[in-house]
Structure formats: structure tokens, C-alpha cells
Coordinates of C-alpha atoms and ligand atoms in Angstrom, one line a residue:
Chain A
M991 CA -32.8 31.3 6.7
K992 CA -32.3 28.6 4.1
L993 CA -29.1 26.6 4.5
T994 CA -27.6 23.4 3.0
L995 CA -26.1 21.2 5.6
E996 CA -23.9 18.3 4.8
F997 CA -22.5 15.6 7.1
G998 CA -19.7 13.3 6.2
G999 CA -16.9 11.1 7.5
G1000 CA -19.5 9.0 9.4
L1001 CA -21.3 11.9 11.0
E1002 CA -24.2 11.3 8.7
L1003 CA -25.0 8.1 10.7
L1004 CA -26.2 10.5 13.5
F1005 CA -28.6 12.1 11.1
G1006 CA -30.5 9.1 9.8
S1007 CA -27.7 8.3 7.3
V1008 CA -28.7 11.3 5.2
K1009 CA -25.8 13.3 4.1
I1010 CA -27.4 16.4 2.6
H1011 CA -30.1 18.4 4.5
K1012 CA -31.8 21.4 3.0
V1013 CA -33.0 23.3 6.1
D1014 CA -34.7 26.5 7.1
V1015 CA -33.3 27.8 10.3
P1016 CA -35.0 30.6 12.1
P1017 CA -32.8 33.2 13.8
P1018 CA -32.8 33.5 17.6
E1019 CA -35.6 35.5 19.1
G1020 CA -35.1 39.3 18.6
E1021 CA -32.3 38.8 16.2
T1022 CA -31.9 38.6 12.4
K1023 CA -28.4 37.1 12.2
I1024 CA -27.6 33.4 12.5
T1025 CA -24.2 32.4 13.8
V1026 CA -22.7 28.9 13.5
K1027 CA -23.1 28.7 17.3
H1028 CA -26.8 29.1 16.9
L1029 CA -26.8 26.6 14.0
L1030 CA -25.1 24.0 16.3
F1031 CA -27.9 24.4 18.9
W1032 CA -30.5 24.2 16.2
I1033 CA -29.0 21.0 14.8
R1034 CA -28.9 19.4 18.2
N1035 CA -32.5 20.2 18.9
N1036 CA -34.0 19.6 15.5
L1037 CA -31.8 17.4 13.4
L1038 CA -29.7 15.2 15.6
K1039 CA -31.2 11.7 16.0
E1040 CA -28.8 10.1 18.5
R1041 CA -25.7 10.4 20.6
P1042 CA -25.0 14.2 20.6
E1043 CA -21.6 13.6 22.2
M1044 CA -20.5 12.1 18.8
F1045 CA -21.1 15.5 17.2
L1046 CA -20.8 18.2 19.9
K1047 CA -18.5 18.9 22.8
E1048 CA -19.3 21.8 25.1
K1049 CA -20.4 24.7 22.9
S1050 CA -18.6 23.6 19.7
V1051 CA -18.1 20.5 17.6
R1052 CA -16.1 17.6 19.1
P1053 CA -12.4 17.2 18.3
G1054 CA -11.8 15.7 14.9
V1055 CA -14.7 17.4 13.1
L1056 CA -13.9 20.0 10.4
V1057 CA -16.5 22.7 9.7
L1058 CA -16.5 24.2 6.3
I1059 CA -18.6 27.2 5.4
N1060 CA -19.0 27.5 1.6
D1061 CA -16.0 25.1 1.2
C1062 CA -13.8 27.2 3.5
D1063 CA -12.3 26.1 6.9
W1064 CA -14.4 27.8 9.6
E1065 CA -11.2 28.9 11.3
L1066 CA -10.9 31.4 8.5
C1067 CA -14.4 32.8 9.1
G1068 CA -14.6 33.1 12.9
M1069 CA -15.5 29.6 14.0
T1070 CA -18.7 29.5 16.2
E1071 CA -19.1 33.3 15.8
A1072 CA -19.1 33.1 12.0
V1073 CA -22.3 34.8 10.6
L1074 CA -24.2 32.8 8.0
E1075 CA -26.0 34.1 5.1
E1076 CA -29.0 32.9 3.0
K1077 CA -28.2 29.8 0.9
D1078 CA -24.8 29.2 2.6
S1079 CA -23.5 25.7 2.7
V1080 CA -22.1 24.3 5.9
V1081 CA -20.3 21.0 5.8
F1082 CA -19.5 19.0 8.9
I1083 CA -17.0 16.3 8.3
S1084 CA -15.3 13.9 10.6
T1085 CA -11.7 13.2 9.9
L1086 CA -10.9 9.7 8.7
H1087 CA -8.0 7.5 9.7
G1088 CA -8.6 4.4 7.6
G1089 CA -6.2 3.3 5.0
Chain B
M1013 CA 29.6 42.6 -100.3
G1014 CA 26.1 42.2 -98.8
E1015 CA 26.1 38.5 -99.8
R1016 CA 29.5 37.9 -98.3
M1017 CA 28.4 39.4 -95.0
V1018 CA 25.4 37.1 -94.9
H1019 CA 27.7 34.2 -95.6
E1020 CA 30.1 35.2 -92.8
E1021 CA 27.2 35.6 -90.4
E1022 CA 25.9 32.2 -91.2
K1023 CA 29.3 30.7 -90.6
L1024 CA 29.6 32.6 -87.3
E1025 CA 26.2 31.3 -86.2
G1026 CA 27.3 27.8 -87.1
F1027 CA 30.4 28.2 -84.9
E1028 CA 28.4 29.6 -82.1
T1029 CA 26.0 26.6 -82.2
R1030 CA 28.9 24.2 -82.2
I1031 CA 30.6 26.1 -79.3
L1032 CA 27.3 26.0 -77.3
G1033 CA 27.0 22.3 -78.1
I1034 CA 30.6 21.7 -76.9
K1035 CA 29.8 23.8 -73.8
D1036 CA 26.7 21.7 -73.1
E1037 CA 28.7 18.6 -73.6
I1038 CA 31.4 19.8 -71.2
A1039 CA 28.8 20.8 -68.6
R1040 CA 27.0 17.4 -68.9
E1041 CA 30.3 15.6 -68.5
E1042 CA 31.3 17.8 -65.5
F1043 CA 27.9 17.3 -64.0
T1044 CA 28.1 13.5 -64.5
A1045 CA 31.5 13.5 -63.0
K1046 CA 30.3 15.5 -60.1
L1047 CA 27.4 13.2 -59.6
T1048 CA 29.6 10.1 -59.8
R1049 CA 31.8 11.7 -57.2
I1050 CA 28.9 12.5 -54.9
R1051 CA 27.5 9.0 -55.3
K1052 CA 30.9 7.6 -54.4
E1053 CA 31.1 9.8 -51.4
I1054 CA 27.6 8.7 -50.3
R1055 CA 28.6 5.1 -50.7
E1056 CA 31.7 5.6 -48.6
L1057 CA 29.6 7.4 -46.0
R1058 CA 27.2 4.6 -45.9
N1059 CA 29.9 2.0 -45.6
G1060 CA 31.4 4.0 -42.8
L1061 CA 28.1 4.2 -41.0
D1062 CA 27.5 0.5 -41.5
L1063 CA 30.8 -0.1 -39.8
L1064 CA 29.9 2.3 -37.0
D1065 CA 26.6 0.5 -36.7
K1066 CA 28.3 -2.9 -36.3
V1067 CA 30.5 -1.6 -33.6
Q1068 CA 27.7 0.1 -31.8
G1069 CA 25.5 -2.9 -32.4
A1070 CA 27.9 -5.0 -30.4
V1071 CA 28.0 -2.5 -27.6
S1072 CA 24.3 -2.0 -27.3
E1073 CA 23.4 -5.7 -27.7
G1074 CA 21.5 -5.7 -24.4
Q1075 CA 19.7 -2.4 -25.2
K1076 CA 18.5 -3.7 -28.5
E1077 CA 16.8 -6.7 -26.9
L1078 CA 14.7 -4.3 -24.8
A1079 CA 13.6 -2.2 -27.8
D1080 CA 9.8 -2.5 -28.0
E1081 CA 7.0 -1.6 -30.3
V1082 CA 6.1 1.5 -28.2
Q1083 CA 9.5 3.0 -28.9
E1084 CA 9.2 2.1 -32.6
K1085 CA 6.0 4.0 -33.0
N1086 CA 7.3 6.9 -30.9
I1087 CA 10.3 7.4 -33.2
K1088 CA 8.2 7.0 -36.3
E1089 CA 6.1 10.0 -35.3
G1090 CA 9.2 12.2 -34.9
E1091 CA 11.0 10.7 -37.9
Q1092 CA 9.4 12.8 -40.5
V1093 CA 11.5 15.9 -39.8
Q1094 CA 14.7 14.1 -39.3
N1095 CA 14.3 12.2 -42.6
N1096 CA 15.3 15.3 -44.5
L1097 CA 18.6 15.5 -42.7
D1098 CA 19.7 11.9 -42.3
S1099 CA 20.6 9.0 -44.4
P1100 CA 18.5 5.9 -44.0
N1101 CA 21.1 4.3 -41.9
Q1102 CA 21.2 7.2 -39.4
I1103 CA 17.4 7.0 -39.1
D1104 CA 17.7 3.3 -38.5
R1105 CA 20.4 3.9 -35.9
R1106 CA 18.4 6.5 -34.0
R1107 CA 15.5 4.1 -34.0
R1108 CA 17.4 1.5 -32.2
L1109 CA 19.2 3.8 -29.8
G1110 CA 16.5 6.0 -28.5
T1111 CA 15.1 9.4 -29.2
C1112 CA 18.2 11.6 -29.6
G1113 CA 19.9 9.4 -32.1
L1114 CA 23.2 9.1 -30.2
D1115 CA 24.3 6.8 -27.6
N1116 CA 24.9 8.0 -24.0
K1117 CA 28.5 8.9 -24.3
S1118 CA 28.3 11.0 -27.4
C1119 CA 24.9 12.5 -26.6
S1120 CA 26.2 15.5 -24.7
T1121 CA 28.5 16.6 -27.6
G1122 CA 26.4 15.4 -30.5
V1123 CA 24.0 17.3 -32.8
F1124 CA 21.1 16.1 -30.6
A1125 CA 22.8 17.1 -27.4
S1126 CA 20.4 17.4 -24.4
G1127 CA 22.7 17.7 -21.5
H1128 CA 20.7 15.4 -19.3
S1129 CA 21.9 12.4 -17.4
M1130 CA 19.4 9.8 -18.5
S1131 CA 20.4 6.6 -20.0
A1132 CA 18.8 5.2 -23.2
D1133 CA 17.0 2.7 -21.0
M1134 CA 15.5 5.5 -18.9
I1135 CA 14.5 7.4 -21.9
R1136 CA 12.8 4.4 -23.3
R1137 CA 11.0 3.5 -20.0
Y1138 CA 9.8 7.0 -19.1
S1139 CA 9.3 8.3 -22.7
R1140 CA 5.6 8.8 -22.2
Q1141 CA 6.3 11.0 -19.1
L1142 CA 9.1 12.9 -20.8
L1143 CA 6.6 13.8 -23.5
V1144 CA 4.4 15.6 -21.0
P1145 CA 5.5 19.2 -21.5
A1146 CA 4.9 20.3 -17.9
F1147 CA 6.9 17.3 -16.6
G1148 CA 9.5 16.5 -19.2
V1149 CA 13.2 15.8 -18.8
S1150 CA 13.8 18.2 -15.9
G1151 CA 10.8 16.7 -13.9
Q1152 CA 12.0 13.2 -14.5
E1153 CA 15.6 14.0 -13.6
K1154 CA 14.5 15.6 -10.3
L1155 CA 12.2 12.7 -9.6
S1156 CA 15.0 10.2 -10.2
K1157 CA 17.2 12.0 -7.8
S1158 CA 14.5 12.3 -5.0
S1159 CA 13.5 9.9 -2.3
V1160 CA 10.0 9.2 -1.0
L1161 CA 9.0 7.3 2.2
V1162 CA 5.6 5.6 2.2
V1163 CA 4.3 4.7 5.6
G1164 CA 1.7 1.9 5.5
M1165 CA 1.4 -0.8 2.8
G1166 CA -2.4 -1.1 2.9
G1167 CA -5.2 0.1 0.7
L1168 CA -3.6 3.6 0.3
G1169 CA 0.0 2.6 0.3
S1170 CA -0.5 0.0 -2.5
P1171 CA -1.1 2.4 -5.4
V1172 CA 1.3 4.9 -3.9
A1173 CA 4.2 2.5 -3.9
L1174 CA 3.3 1.0 -7.3
Y1175 CA 3.0 4.4 -9.0
L1176 CA 6.1 5.8 -7.4
A1177 CA 8.1 2.7 -8.4
A1178 CA 6.8 2.8 -11.9
S1179 CA 7.3 6.5 -12.4
G1180 CA 11.0 6.3 -11.5
V1181 CA 11.4 7.9 -8.1
G1182 CA 15.1 7.7 -7.1
K1183 CA 14.7 5.9 -3.7
L1184 CA 11.6 4.4 -2.2
G1185 CA 11.2 3.6 1.5
L1186 CA 8.4 1.3 2.5
V1187 CA 7.2 1.0 6.1
D1188 CA 4.8 -1.6 7.6
N1189 CA 4.9 -4.1 10.4
D1190 CA 1.9 -6.2 9.3
V1191 CA 1.5 -9.4 7.4
V1192 CA -0.7 -9.9 4.3
E1193 CA -4.2 -11.4 5.0
L1194 CA -6.9 -12.7 2.6
S1195 CA -9.2 -9.9 3.8
N1196 CA -6.6 -7.3 2.6
L1197 CA -6.6 -8.3 -1.0
H1198 CA -9.8 -6.5 -2.1
R1199 CA -8.1 -3.1 -1.6
Q1200 CA -4.4 -3.7 -1.0
I1201 CA -3.7 -4.3 -4.6
I1202 CA 0.1 -4.5 -4.3
H1203 CA -0.2 -7.8 -2.5
T1204 CA -1.1 -11.1 -4.2
E1205 CA -2.4 -14.4 -2.9
G1206 CA 1.0 -16.0 -2.9
F1207 CA 2.1 -13.5 -0.2
I1208 CA -0.6 -14.3 2.3
G1209 CA 1.1 -14.8 5.7
Q1210 CA 4.3 -12.9 4.6
T1211 CA 5.2 -9.4 5.6
K1212 CA 3.6 -6.6 3.7
V1213 CA 6.9 -4.8 3.2
S1214 CA 8.5 -7.9 1.6
S1215 CA 5.4 -8.4 -0.6
A1216 CA 5.4 -4.7 -1.6
V1217 CA 9.2 -4.6 -2.4
S1218 CA 8.8 -7.7 -4.6
A1219 CA 5.9 -6.1 -6.5
C1220 CA 7.7 -2.7 -6.9
L1221 CA 10.9 -4.4 -8.2
G1222 CA 8.7 -6.5 -10.5
V1223 CA 7.5 -3.2 -12.1
N1224 CA 10.8 -1.5 -12.1
S1225 CA 14.0 -3.5 -11.4
S1226 CA 16.1 -0.3 -11.5
L1227 CA 14.4 1.0 -8.4
K1228 CA 16.3 1.6 -5.2
V1229 CA 14.0 0.4 -2.4
K1230 CA 14.4 0.1 1.3
E1231 CA 12.1 -1.8 3.6
Y1232 CA 11.2 -1.0 7.2
G1233 CA 9.5 -4.1 8.6
N1234 CA 9.2 -2.9 12.2
G1235 CA 6.8 0.0 11.4
L1236 CA 7.2 3.6 12.4
N1237 CA 7.2 4.6 16.1
A1238 CA 8.3 7.6 18.2
A1239 CA 11.7 6.1 18.7
N1240 CA 12.6 5.6 15.0
A1241 CA 10.5 8.2 13.2
V1242 CA 12.9 11.1 13.1
Q1243 CA 15.9 8.9 12.1
I1244 CA 13.9 7.3 9.2
I1245 CA 12.0 10.3 7.9
S1246 CA 15.1 12.5 7.9
Q1247 CA 16.5 10.3 5.1
Y1248 CA 13.8 11.2 2.7
D1249 CA 12.6 14.2 0.7
V1250 CA 8.9 13.5 0.8
V1251 CA 6.7 11.5 3.2
V1252 CA 3.4 9.8 2.4
D1253 CA 1.1 9.0 5.3
A1254 CA -0.9 5.9 4.2
T1255 CA -1.5 4.5 7.7
D1256 CA -4.7 3.4 9.4
N1257 CA -4.4 4.7 12.9
L1258 CA -4.3 8.0 14.8
P1259 CA -1.2 7.8 16.9
T1260 CA 1.0 6.9 13.9
R1261 CA -0.5 9.9 12.0
Y1262 CA 0.6 12.3 14.8
I1263 CA 4.1 10.7 15.0
I1264 CA 4.5 11.0 11.2
N1265 CA 3.3 14.6 11.3
D1266 CA 5.6 15.7 14.2
A1267 CA 8.6 14.0 12.7
C1268 CA 7.9 15.6 9.3
V1269 CA 7.6 19.0 10.9
A1270 CA 10.8 18.4 13.0
T1271 CA 12.8 17.4 10.0
G1272 CA 11.2 19.9 7.5
K1273 CA 9.6 17.4 5.1
P1274 CA 6.3 17.8 3.2
L1275 CA 3.7 15.3 4.2
V1276 CA 1.1 13.8 1.8
S1277 CA -1.7 12.6 4.0
G1278 CA -4.6 10.4 2.8
A1279 CA -7.4 8.6 4.5
A1280 CA -10.3 6.4 3.3
L1281 CA -13.2 4.7 4.9
G1282 CA -16.4 3.2 3.6
L1283 CA -17.2 5.3 0.5
E1284 CA -15.3 8.4 1.5
G1285 CA -11.8 9.7 1.2
Q1286 CA -9.7 12.7 2.3
L1287 CA -6.5 14.1 1.0
T1288 CA -4.1 17.0 1.8
V1289 CA -0.5 18.0 2.0
Y1290 CA 0.7 19.1 5.4
N1291 CA 3.8 21.2 6.4
H1292 CA 4.4 22.7 3.0
K1293 CA 4.6 26.3 1.9
N1294 CA 3.4 27.7 5.3
G1295 CA 0.3 25.6 5.2
P1296 CA -1.0 23.9 8.3
C1297 CA 0.3 20.6 9.8
Y1298 CA -1.9 17.8 11.0
R1299 CA -1.8 19.2 14.6
C1300 CA -2.8 22.7 13.4
L1301 CA -6.0 21.1 12.1
F1302 CA -6.5 18.6 14.9
P1303 CA -4.7 19.8 18.0
T1304 CA -6.9 17.5 20.1
P1305 CA -7.2 13.9 19.0
Q1306 CA -10.6 12.6 18.1
P1307 CA -12.2 10.8 21.1
V1308 CA -11.7 7.1 20.9
S1309 CA -15.4 6.3 20.9
T1310 CA -16.0 8.3 17.8
R1311 CA -13.4 6.7 15.6
Q1312 CA -14.2 4.3 12.8
R1313 CA -12.0 1.6 11.4
C1314 CA -11.9 -0.3 8.1
S1315 CA -12.3 -3.6 10.0
D1316 CA -15.5 -2.3 11.7
N1317 CA -17.1 0.0 9.2
G1318 CA -15.8 -1.5 5.9
V1319 CA -14.3 0.1 2.9
L1320 CA -14.9 -0.3 -0.8
G1321 CA -11.5 -1.3 -2.2
V1322 CA -11.4 1.3 -5.0
V1323 CA -11.9 4.2 -2.6
P1324 CA -8.4 4.0 -0.9
G1325 CA -7.2 3.2 -4.4
I1326 CA -8.4 6.6 -5.7
I1327 CA -7.0 8.5 -2.7
G1328 CA -3.7 6.5 -2.9
A1329 CA -3.4 7.4 -6.6
F1330 CA -3.9 11.0 -5.7
Q1331 CA -1.3 10.7 -3.0
A1332 CA 1.2 9.3 -5.5
L1333 CA 0.4 12.3 -7.8
E1334 CA 1.1 14.8 -5.0
A1335 CA 4.3 13.0 -4.0
I1336 CA 5.5 13.0 -7.6
K1337 CA 4.8 16.7 -7.9
L1338 CA 6.6 17.5 -4.7
A1339 CA 9.6 15.3 -5.6
S1340 CA 9.9 16.8 -9.1
G1341 CA 9.0 20.3 -8.2
V1342 CA 6.3 20.4 -10.8
G1343 CA 2.8 21.9 -10.5
E1344 CA 0.8 23.1 -7.6
T1345 CA 0.3 20.8 -4.6
L1346 CA -2.6 20.4 -2.1
N1347 CA -1.1 22.5 0.7
S1348 CA -3.6 24.6 2.6
R1349 CA -6.3 22.8 0.7
M1350 CA -8.1 19.5 1.3
L1351 CA -9.8 17.2 -1.1
L1352 CA -12.9 15.4 0.1
L1353 CA -14.3 12.5 -1.9
D1354 CA -17.8 11.2 -1.7
A1355 CA -17.5 8.1 -3.8
L1356 CA -21.2 7.1 -3.4
S1357 CA -22.4 10.1 -5.4
T1358 CA -19.0 10.8 -7.1
R1359 CA -18.6 14.3 -5.7
I1360 CA -15.4 16.0 -4.8
H1361 CA -15.2 19.0 -2.5
M1362 CA -12.1 21.2 -2.7
V1363 CA -11.8 23.0 0.6
R1364 CA -9.6 25.9 1.7
L1365 CA -7.9 25.2 5.0
R1366 CA -6.6 27.5 7.7
G1367 CA -2.9 28.4 7.5
R1368 CA -0.1 27.4 9.9
N1369 CA -1.0 28.0 13.5
S1370 CA 1.7 30.0 15.2
E1371 CA 0.8 28.4 18.5
C1372 CA 0.9 24.9 17.2
V1373 CA 3.0 22.6 19.5
S1374 CA 4.5 21.0 16.5
C1375 CA 5.0 23.6 13.8
G1376 CA 4.3 26.9 15.7
D1377 CA 6.7 29.7 16.5
A1378 CA 7.8 28.0 19.7
P1379 CA 7.4 24.3 19.0
Q1380 CA 7.5 21.9 21.9
I1381 CA 7.9 18.7 19.9
L1382 CA 11.4 18.7 18.3
A1383 CA 13.6 16.2 16.5
S1384 CA 15.6 15.9 19.7
N1385 CA 12.7 15.0 22.1
L1386 CA 10.0 13.5 19.8
W1387 CA 11.1 10.0 20.9
E1388 CA 9.9 10.5 24.5
Y1389 CA 6.4 11.8 23.5
D1390 CA 3.7 9.3 24.6
Y1391 CA 1.6 9.1 21.5
E1392 CA -0.4 6.2 22.6
R1393 CA -1.4 8.0 25.7
F1394 CA -2.1 11.3 23.8
T1395 CA -4.5 9.5 21.4
Q1396 CA -5.6 6.8 23.9
S1397 CA -5.0 4.1 21.4
T1398 CA -2.3 1.7 20.2
L1399 CA 0.0 2.0 17.2
S1400 CA -2.0 -0.4 15.1
E1401 CA -5.5 -0.8 13.8
E1402 CA -5.9 -3.7 16.2
E1403 CA -9.0 -3.7 18.2
P1404 CA -8.4 -2.1 21.6
K1405 CA -9.8 -3.7 24.7
P1406 CA -13.5 -2.9 25.0
Q1407 CA -14.0 -0.7 28.0
N1408 CA -17.6 -1.1 29.0
L1409 CA -18.9 -4.6 28.4
I1410 CA -21.9 -5.9 30.3
A1411 CA -21.2 -8.1 33.3
K1412 CA -20.3 -11.6 32.5
E1413 CA -23.3 -13.1 34.4
D1414 CA -25.5 -11.1 32.1
R1415 CA -24.1 -12.7 29.0
V1416 CA -25.0 -16.0 27.3
S1417 CA -22.0 -17.9 25.8
A1418 CA -22.2 -19.5 22.4
E1419 CA -22.1 -23.0 24.0
E1420 CA -24.9 -22.1 26.4
L1421 CA -27.0 -20.7 23.5
Q1422 CA -26.5 -23.8 21.4
K1423 CA -27.5 -26.1 24.3
Y1424 CA -30.6 -24.0 24.9
L1425 CA -31.5 -24.0 21.2
E1426 CA -31.1 -27.8 21.1
S1427 CA -33.3 -28.3 24.1
G1428 CA -36.4 -27.6 22.0
K1429 CA -37.7 -24.9 24.3
A1430 CA -39.4 -21.8 22.8
Y1431 CA -37.3 -18.7 22.4
V1432 CA -36.9 -15.4 20.7
L1433 CA -33.4 -14.6 19.6
L1434 CA -33.0 -10.9 18.9
D1435 CA -30.1 -9.7 16.7
V1436 CA -29.7 -5.9 17.0
R1437 CA -26.9 -5.5 14.4
D1438 CA -27.5 -3.4 11.3
P1439 CA -29.3 -5.1 8.4
H1440 CA -26.2 -5.2 6.2
E1441 CA -24.2 -6.9 8.9
Y1442 CA -27.1 -9.4 9.6
A1443 CA -27.1 -10.2 5.8
I1444 CA -23.5 -11.3 5.9
S1445 CA -24.3 -14.1 8.4
S1446 CA -26.8 -14.7 11.1
L1447 CA -28.3 -17.4 13.3
S1448 CA -31.3 -19.1 12.0
N1449 CA -34.7 -18.2 13.6
S1450 CA -33.3 -14.9 14.8
L1451 CA -35.2 -11.7 14.7
N1452 CA -33.3 -8.7 13.4
I1453 CA -34.3 -5.3 14.8
P1454 CA -31.4 -2.8 14.5
L1455 CA -30.6 -1.1 17.8
S1456 CA -31.1 2.4 16.3
S1457 CA -34.8 1.5 15.6
L1458 CA -35.4 -0.8 18.6
K1459 CA -37.3 1.8 20.7
E1460 CA -39.9 2.4 18.0
K1461 CA -40.1 -1.3 17.1
L1462 CA -40.7 -2.5 20.6
P1463 CA -44.2 -3.6 19.7
V1464 CA -42.8 -6.0 17.1
L1465 CA -40.5 -7.5 19.7
R1466 CA -43.4 -7.7 22.2
S1467 CA -45.6 -9.6 19.8
A1468 CA -42.8 -11.9 19.0
L1469 CA -42.4 -12.7 22.7
L1470 CA -46.1 -13.5 23.2
D1471 CA -47.6 -16.7 22.0
S1472 CA -51.2 -16.9 20.6
S1473 CA -52.6 -16.9 24.1
G1474 CA -50.9 -13.7 25.0
K1475 CA -48.4 -15.3 27.3
L1476 CA -44.6 -15.0 27.1
V1477 CA -43.3 -17.7 24.8
N1478 CA -41.2 -18.9 27.6
G1479 CA -42.0 -17.9 31.1
D1480 CA -38.6 -18.3 32.5
H1481 CA -36.3 -17.1 29.7
S1482 CA -36.8 -13.8 28.1
V1483 CA -35.0 -10.7 26.9
Q1484 CA -34.9 -7.4 28.7
T1485 CA -35.1 -4.8 26.1
E1486 CA -34.2 -2.1 28.5
Q1487 CA -30.8 -3.5 29.1
L1488 CA -29.0 -1.3 26.6
V1489 CA -25.4 -0.9 27.4
E1490 CA -23.2 1.5 25.7
D1491 CA -19.9 0.2 24.5
D1492 CA -17.8 3.3 25.2
R1493 CA -15.0 2.5 22.9
R1494 CA -16.9 2.2 19.7
G1495 CA -19.8 4.4 20.6
W1496 CA -22.0 1.5 19.8
F1497 CA -24.8 0.3 21.8
R1498 CA -25.0 -3.4 22.7
M1499 CA -27.9 -5.2 24.2
S1500 CA -27.7 -7.8 26.8
G1501 CA -29.6 -11.0 26.2
R1502 CA -30.2 -11.2 29.9
R1503 CA -31.8 -14.2 31.5
I1504 CA -34.5 -13.6 34.0
N1505 CA -34.9 -16.9 35.8
Ligands
ZN1979 ZN1 1.1 22.7 13.2

């Protein structure tokens, strides 16, 4: 499944300082759907270059990271259980405090 | 008989012509008399107006001095219509007094009555805002009766305070406990060189009054904390979070929720910015979005990660906009939405946020943090950091005996012995300043570049450049606080 992933708020540093990644994520074996939970595993195993604890905590993102599916808060779409569709955009953004 | 008739008719016609002539004459005379009378009346009117002008001129001496070109041009544009109604003197008077043509006292009863409470000075100062249809007189009046508290007089707070002062907010509260430093000036545009070493609030107050001397401004030089937050915030209608640290952001949020104030929250770092309005129209609060604080090790600060000055400037200007809209009741605000700015590629994401969380400890249906108990909440412990951007104590430094002090290093370099000095900072940091004859391999690429380091350590004969002093590349120690890795330049004697 072709997805556009975007990392911001400093998270891009964990992905070779590249903000936008066009990826092709295969669904889990024997399934056709891809959930955000599966995407997180896939990112950790295929995309994350360093320090996974800066991005993930247990089976979700670490506190302070907002996940946006097609520019919509993932809380409104089922969080880790949200089902993704072809060409969806998923943004992971770390909250900023600077001023 | 026939001839006589003709003669009589001719005579009659002659009479008629004479009568008509006399009629004309009378009409002309009457007309002239009328005209003279009208001219006389106009003259008297003009004299009366001149007298009025003189009296008013004396009263509005000070106002006249303030009249500027901008106002002149503004009136000229609107003059065309009024010209048909008014004598030149009236036009002239209106020009000097302001848009409605009457002074303050007579305005509400005059022909150009508007029913507003604005003085001629205010009309002149805010004329360009008053001309915006969606804002107008009612927006300006509401704004001038509202109060806004800005917490943080840094990169975000600078444009917020300046725009709010300039736009005519009724009361402005400014909070900060820091002093102005040289390294602030590239982004904290409210402060000037002359204020280096002085408090940011005093510098900001001076700048705001410089822009608008009619502003009511209150300074809070001790900063915001759990003990004073509710008391301060309760005195304002709108609150702007322009701070730089996590615990203060939670304090401001909780105090805003506890006192029912909308919160305009902005943040900027590097080349990115974020903006939203919390606790407004059933939208989420900061805690709804971030119930658990971000781990200390993952946080970035301006003083570590840098920030391009204009980025907080943009976000701050947006914050001022949202605060003005909230205070004047105009437009649609950013509640339940978030603006994400990527300044490097000039892209803005508008994001839809979750609603208020009914289980939120701050804004939920059974809130635990209230105006009455907020003061005892330990925000520093909750966020594991202090109420300032100051560098917290590093938690996991390498042992002292594994470190080389600057003095030791200098002595060693001066001894003339061979050495390899490895600098593992990122290239942009290395470019700012570095030691001569050092080798820069960023830590993130150290593993793959080990051969480079190895060859640097070996001399032409394949031996270590210095048998008794070398660097152990395996000694990678994580600095927990920053989530950075540091490397020990360990001696192996
Ligand atoms: Zn909440």
C-alpha cells in the first residue's frame, strides 16, 4: 500500500533528516488491511535509523507526538486501530515548546 | 369696422407685450432680491461657522497638532459625497476633526451620529482597522474594552505584545522573569540593544508604550508559577502562551481552564512552528492533547537546537491575530484546529484536532485541577523539569576520570606529541567554532566511518600515532537528558 509519511517537530532527525517519505507498506501476512499499529511496526523495522525510544513507547508513539491521518487527529479515527487506505498521508509530529 | 378692429387688436398686443415686459422685469427684480438675500444668508452662515471654527480650534488645539497626512488622504476619499451637502468651511472642519465631522461631545446627537465611544484620537489612530468591514467600529470598541495576558516576552511574545499594543487592546499584561541578552535580539524583536541586561518585561513595556502611549499595560516581572497563575490569569479575558518550557505550558493551561479563559498557544523551534487555541468552544485543552508530558530526553530547546528568528515571529503574529479575534469577537478562531508551519519549504498544514476529553483531569467532566487547588500541583515534578528554559543538570555524564579537561588538553597539545582529536558534533555546530587540527565525524555516522578514524590513528608505518594516548571509539555514552550521545575521549595509559 502506497503511503506518504511525514515527520516533523524534530522527529525527522530519527529518519536521516528527511521529512517526507513515500513508502510502499505491505499488509501483514494473510491480511489485506493495514492499521496504524502495523505501520508503526513497519516504520520501526524499515525506516527508523536510530533511538526508537525517541519515537515509540510500548505499542504506540511516545507522549508528545501527534499523529495525523490525512490532516486529522488520529484520536478521531481510532488511533492505533485506524485502518489506512491507499495514498493516505500520515504525519507524525513532535510537539514543540520553544518560544 | 374691420380696420378699427385690427387697430384695437394691435393696441391690445402692444399692451400685452408691455405687461409681459413689466412682468419679466418684476420677476428679474424679485429673483435678484432673492439671490441677494440668499447670498447674504450664506455670508452670515459662513461668518457663524468661522466663529464656531475659532472656538473649536482653541478647544482642539492639541488634536490638530496630531493630524497627519494619512488622515488627510482618508478624508479626501470620502469627501466627494459630502461636498454636495456642506459648505467649504464644514468640509474643512470635518477634515480637521476626524471622519464624522463633529467633535466628540456633539457626535452622538449630530447629523453624523455613530453612537460609539471612540475619541477623535482613537478614530484617527485606528482608522485603517475601522475601515475593515468585518472588524469595524464594533470590533475596535470590544477590543478596547478587553484585556489580554501575554506570558513570555521572547521570540513569540515580542510580536504578540507589539501588535496587541498597536491594535488598541484595552489592557495588556506582560509576564517574564528573564533579562535581555545579546543572543535574544535576532528573534525577540521587541527588545533593543539598549535594554541588554535589563528585565524583558520593562523592555517590552517601554516598547509597547512607545508604539501606543494610550495603552494600559501591567508588568509581571516574577514570571508565572502555580502559586500566582490563577490570581493573575483571572484578571484577563484572553491568555497567550508564548513561553519556552513545558511546566509553564501546563500551568497556563490548567489556570486558563480553571478560570474559563481561551488560550492562544504557539511554539517555534528551528524552522517549524505550531499554533492552536485551547479551551474554547468545547475544543480540547493542552492536557486533552498531551495528558502525559513529553519525556525529558526527547525535548528540544532553542538554545540547543537553534531557531531562525522569523519563525517565532510568524507564529507570534498569528497568535496576536487569534488573540485580537477572541478579544473583539470577530471571525473564526483556531479552536479544535492546529496550524503546523514548515518554514523550510513554506508549507502549512491545517489539522483537525480531537474535541474536549470528558476524562481530562483539567477540563473534563470531573476535573481534578481546580482554581482552588492548582497552586499545590507539582508541575516541575510532573514534567520533570524546571520552570525555565535553563539547562537542567545532565543526568548521565561519563565518569570524571574518563574526561580530559580543557587545561589538560591544552598542555597535551603544547607538548608536541602526536594526537588525533575527534570532534563528534554535527557539521553545522563544528562550523561555528572548533579546535584546530581536529577531525570531525558526527556521532550519527561514526560507526560507518570507523575506517576513517582508524586510518587517522595509524601513522605511515601502520602503528598508532601515539602508543600511549588514544581514543576508544566504543565509549559511547548516552546523555539521557538530551537524548544525545557523547563520546569519551578516554585515555588508555
Ligand atoms: Zn482537557
